Short mmCIF file of C-alpha atoms in Angstrom, two decimals:
data_model
loop_
_atom_site.label_atom_id
_atom_site.label_comp_id
_atom_site.label_asym_id
_atom_site.label_seq_id
_atom_site.Cartn_x
_atom_site.Cartn_y
_atom_site.Cartn_z
CA MET M 1 23.18 -39.37 -38.68
CA ASP M 2 21.32 -36.15 -39.16
CA HIS M 3 19.56 -35.91 -35.77
CA PHE M 4 20.51 -36.27 -32.12
CA VAL M 5 19.06 -36.34 -28.63
CA ASP M 6 21.00 -35.66 -25.43
CA ILE M 7 20.34 -37.61 -22.25
CA GLN M 8 21.85 -35.65 -19.38
CA LEU M 9 22.46 -37.21 -15.96
CA ARG M 10 21.04 -35.24 -13.06
CA PRO M 11 23.34 -34.77 -10.06
CA ASP M 12 22.60 -37.32 -7.34
CA PRO M 13 24.30 -37.06 -3.93
CA GLU M 14 23.78 -40.78 -3.27
CA ILE M 15 24.87 -42.31 -6.59
CA ALA M 16 28.10 -41.51 -8.41
CA ALA M 17 27.71 -40.24 -11.98
CA HIS M 18 29.76 -43.10 -13.46
CA HIS M 19 27.40 -45.66 -11.87
CA LEU M 20 24.37 -43.88 -13.31
CA LEU M 21 26.05 -43.65 -16.70
CA GLY M 22 26.76 -47.39 -16.60
CA ALA M 23 23.13 -48.16 -15.77
CA LEU M 24 21.89 -45.80 -18.51
CA TYR M 25 24.23 -47.29 -21.10
CA ALA M 26 23.25 -50.85 -20.12
CA LYS M 27 19.57 -49.97 -20.61
CA LEU M 28 20.34 -48.43 -24.00
CA HIS M 29 22.26 -51.55 -25.01
CA ARG M 30 19.31 -53.78 -24.11
CA ALA M 31 16.93 -51.49 -26.05
CA LEU M 32 19.18 -51.56 -29.14
CA VAL M 33 19.46 -55.36 -28.94
CA ALA M 34 15.67 -55.73 -28.63
CA ARG M 35 15.17 -53.50 -31.69
CA ARG M 36 18.07 -55.05 -33.63
CA SER M 37 19.06 -51.50 -34.36
CA THR M 38 22.12 -50.72 -36.51
CA GLY M 39 21.25 -47.09 -37.19
CA VAL M 40 21.63 -45.53 -33.72
CA ALA M 41 25.04 -44.35 -32.60
CA VAL M 42 26.29 -42.94 -29.31
CA CYS M 43 28.80 -40.32 -28.37
CA PHE M 44 29.83 -38.73 -25.12
CA PRO M 45 30.29 -34.95 -25.49
CA GLY M 46 32.14 -34.90 -22.14
CA TYR M 47 34.77 -37.46 -23.29
CA GLN M 48 38.18 -36.66 -21.77
CA SER M 49 41.41 -38.59 -21.78
CA ARG M 50 42.91 -36.55 -18.92
CA PRO M 51 41.41 -37.05 -16.41
CA LEU M 52 39.65 -40.14 -17.74
CA SER M 53 35.96 -39.36 -18.05
CA LEU M 54 32.96 -39.86 -20.32
CA GLY M 55 31.15 -36.94 -18.70
CA THR M 56 27.50 -36.84 -17.71
CA CYS M 57 25.80 -36.71 -21.10
CA LEU M 58 24.96 -39.60 -23.42
CA ARG M 59 24.20 -38.36 -26.94
CA LEU M 60 22.23 -40.61 -29.28
CA LEU M 61 22.58 -40.00 -33.03
CA GLY M 62 20.58 -41.33 -35.94
CA SER M 63 17.62 -40.57 -38.15
CA ARG M 64 14.71 -38.61 -36.74
CA VAL M 65 12.44 -41.66 -37.07
CA ALA M 66 14.85 -43.99 -35.21
CA LEU M 67 15.41 -41.50 -32.39
CA ASP M 68 11.70 -40.70 -32.05
CA GLU M 69 10.90 -44.43 -31.77
CA LEU M 70 13.60 -44.95 -29.18
CA THR M 71 12.76 -41.93 -27.03
CA GLN M 72 9.03 -42.71 -27.07
CA SER M 73 9.55 -46.30 -25.93
CA ASN M 74 9.80 -47.22 -22.24
CA TRP M 75 13.49 -48.19 -22.16
CA LEU M 76 14.21 -45.28 -19.77
CA SER M 77 11.32 -46.01 -17.40
CA SER M 78 13.38 -46.73 -14.26
CA MET M 79 15.92 -43.99 -15.04
CA ARG M 80 13.46 -41.07 -15.41
CA ASP M 81 14.33 -39.69 -11.94
CA HIS M 82 18.03 -39.62 -12.81
CA VAL M 83 18.07 -38.16 -16.33
CA THR M 84 16.80 -35.28 -18.40
CA VAL M 85 15.99 -36.20 -22.00
CA GLY M 86 16.31 -33.41 -24.53
CA ALA M 87 14.24 -33.01 -27.66
CA VAL M 88 15.26 -34.64 -30.93
CA ALA M 89 17.08 -31.96 -32.92
CA GLY M 90 19.06 -31.61 -36.12
CA VAL M 91 22.84 -32.01 -36.08
CA PRO M 92 24.57 -28.63 -36.52
CA ALA M 93 26.20 -28.05 -39.91
CA THR M 94 29.46 -27.16 -38.13
CA ALA M 95 29.82 -30.62 -36.55
CA THR M 96 33.03 -32.54 -37.17
CA HIS M 97 33.08 -36.32 -37.65
CA ARG M 98 34.90 -38.88 -35.50
CA THR M 99 34.83 -42.56 -34.71
CA LEU M 100 34.07 -43.85 -31.24
CA ARG M 101 34.99 -47.49 -30.91
CA ARG M 102 35.45 -50.20 -28.34
CA VAL M 103 38.98 -51.24 -27.45
CA GLN M 104 39.69 -54.51 -25.65
CA ALA M 105 42.91 -55.08 -23.76
CA LYS M 106 44.79 -58.35 -23.56
CA SER M 107 44.88 -57.99 -19.81
CA ASN M 108 44.81 -61.61 -18.65
CA PRO M 109 48.15 -63.40 -19.32
CA GLU M 110 46.80 -66.68 -17.90
CA ARG M 111 44.00 -66.79 -20.49
CA LEU M 112 46.49 -65.94 -23.25
CA ARG M 113 48.76 -68.79 -22.08
CA ARG M 114 45.91 -71.33 -22.10
CA ARG M 115 44.97 -70.26 -25.61
CA LEU M 116 48.59 -70.44 -26.84
CA ALA M 117 49.11 -73.86 -25.27
CA LYS M 118 45.92 -75.23 -26.81
CA ARG M 119 46.64 -73.86 -30.28
CA HIS M 120 50.29 -74.86 -30.43
CA GLY M 121 50.41 -77.97 -28.24
CA LEU M 122 52.64 -76.37 -25.59
CA ASN M 123 52.83 -77.29 -21.94
CA GLU M 124 52.25 -74.75 -19.16
CA ALA M 125 55.94 -73.94 -18.67
CA GLN M 126 56.50 -73.27 -22.38
CA ALA M 127 53.45 -71.05 -22.55
CA ARG M 128 54.56 -69.15 -19.42
CA GLU M 129 57.99 -68.61 -20.99
CA ARG M 130 56.43 -67.13 -24.14
CA ILE M 131 53.85 -65.01 -22.32
CA PRO M 132 55.17 -63.60 -19.01
CA ASP M 133 52.96 -61.88 -16.44
CA SER M 134 54.38 -58.55 -17.60
CA ALA M 135 52.57 -59.03 -20.95
CA ALA M 136 49.31 -57.78 -19.39
CA GLU M 137 48.05 -54.76 -21.32
CA LEU M 138 46.55 -51.89 -19.32
CA LEU M 139 44.46 -49.29 -21.13
CA GLN M 140 44.39 -45.63 -20.22
CA LEU M 141 41.01 -44.86 -21.81
CA PRO M 142 37.65 -43.74 -20.46
CA PHE M 143 35.26 -46.63 -19.89
CA VAL M 144 31.80 -47.52 -18.73
CA GLN M 145 31.31 -50.46 -16.36
CA LEU M 146 28.71 -52.95 -17.64
CA ARG M 147 27.34 -56.34 -16.60
CA SER M 148 26.98 -59.13 -19.12
CA ASN M 149 23.44 -60.52 -19.27
CA SER M 150 24.74 -63.87 -20.51
CA THR M 151 27.55 -64.49 -17.99
CA GLY M 152 26.65 -62.10 -15.17
CA GLN M 153 30.23 -60.80 -15.08
CA THR M 154 31.03 -57.11 -14.97
CA PHE M 155 33.46 -55.70 -17.50
CA PRO M 156 34.80 -52.32 -18.51
CA LEU M 157 33.81 -51.17 -22.00
CA PHE M 158 36.82 -49.04 -22.97
CA LEU M 159 36.12 -46.34 -25.55
CA SER M 160 38.62 -44.77 -27.92
CA LEU M 161 37.85 -41.52 -29.70
CA GLY M 162 39.29 -41.28 -33.21
CA THR M 163 40.74 -38.25 -34.91
CA VAL M 164 38.60 -35.71 -36.75
CA GLN M 165 37.77 -36.91 -40.26
CA ALA M 166 37.46 -34.60 -43.26
CA VAL M 167 34.34 -36.39 -44.52
CA PRO M 168 31.80 -38.59 -42.70
CA LEU M 169 32.29 -42.32 -43.14
CA PRO M 170 29.02 -44.28 -43.37
CA GLY M 171 28.43 -47.67 -41.79
CA GLU M 172 26.41 -49.67 -39.33
CA PHE M 173 26.58 -49.46 -35.57
CA ASN M 174 26.50 -52.38 -33.16
CA ALA M 175 24.18 -52.89 -30.20
CA TYR M 176 26.42 -50.60 -28.12
CA GLY M 177 25.96 -47.78 -30.66
CA LEU M 178 29.62 -48.08 -31.69
CA SER M 179 31.43 -48.78 -34.94
CA GLN M 180 35.05 -49.56 -35.78
CA HIS M 181 34.96 -47.48 -38.97
CA ALA M 182 31.79 -45.37 -39.29
CA THR M 183 31.96 -41.81 -37.98
CA THR M 184 29.42 -39.82 -35.99
CA PRO M 185 28.91 -36.07 -35.84
CA TRP M 186 30.94 -34.62 -32.98
CA PHE M 187 29.96 -31.26 -31.50
#
């Protein structure tokens, strides 16, 4: 993770920034899946927990070669009018290191009840007694709204920013550019 490139959303009076960010992130996800990339990470320099926001900049991090290949491909073709792509540059020596990971909420008590009943041979009433409606978990984290290519359903991809680490932790990144344990430069 020694290089980065910023993709900045341009203001658009007709399309909200969070919709553009969702479309941009979905395109990046498809590009990373197609390349089977594990060496490109993302971060959102505008990440805020109050008010909840990911900002208007998507930062890609990785090796110079990986970022050059990605930026020179056509994955951004339909987004070119909505974004400004910076040049690939070196990560500043003063950067800190943090994790950015996906967090999934157990927000559907009905699904949890069906799973409990199936696993433990319970009937619906017993499962409802063990898992009340109030068990729904609500997250207060910034998110990007995505659409699943396999199911067609939309879902929020909640993102949790970890604490500053004293040393960078190496690892692989998934097709969303996220990792549960590996850190990315944060600046």
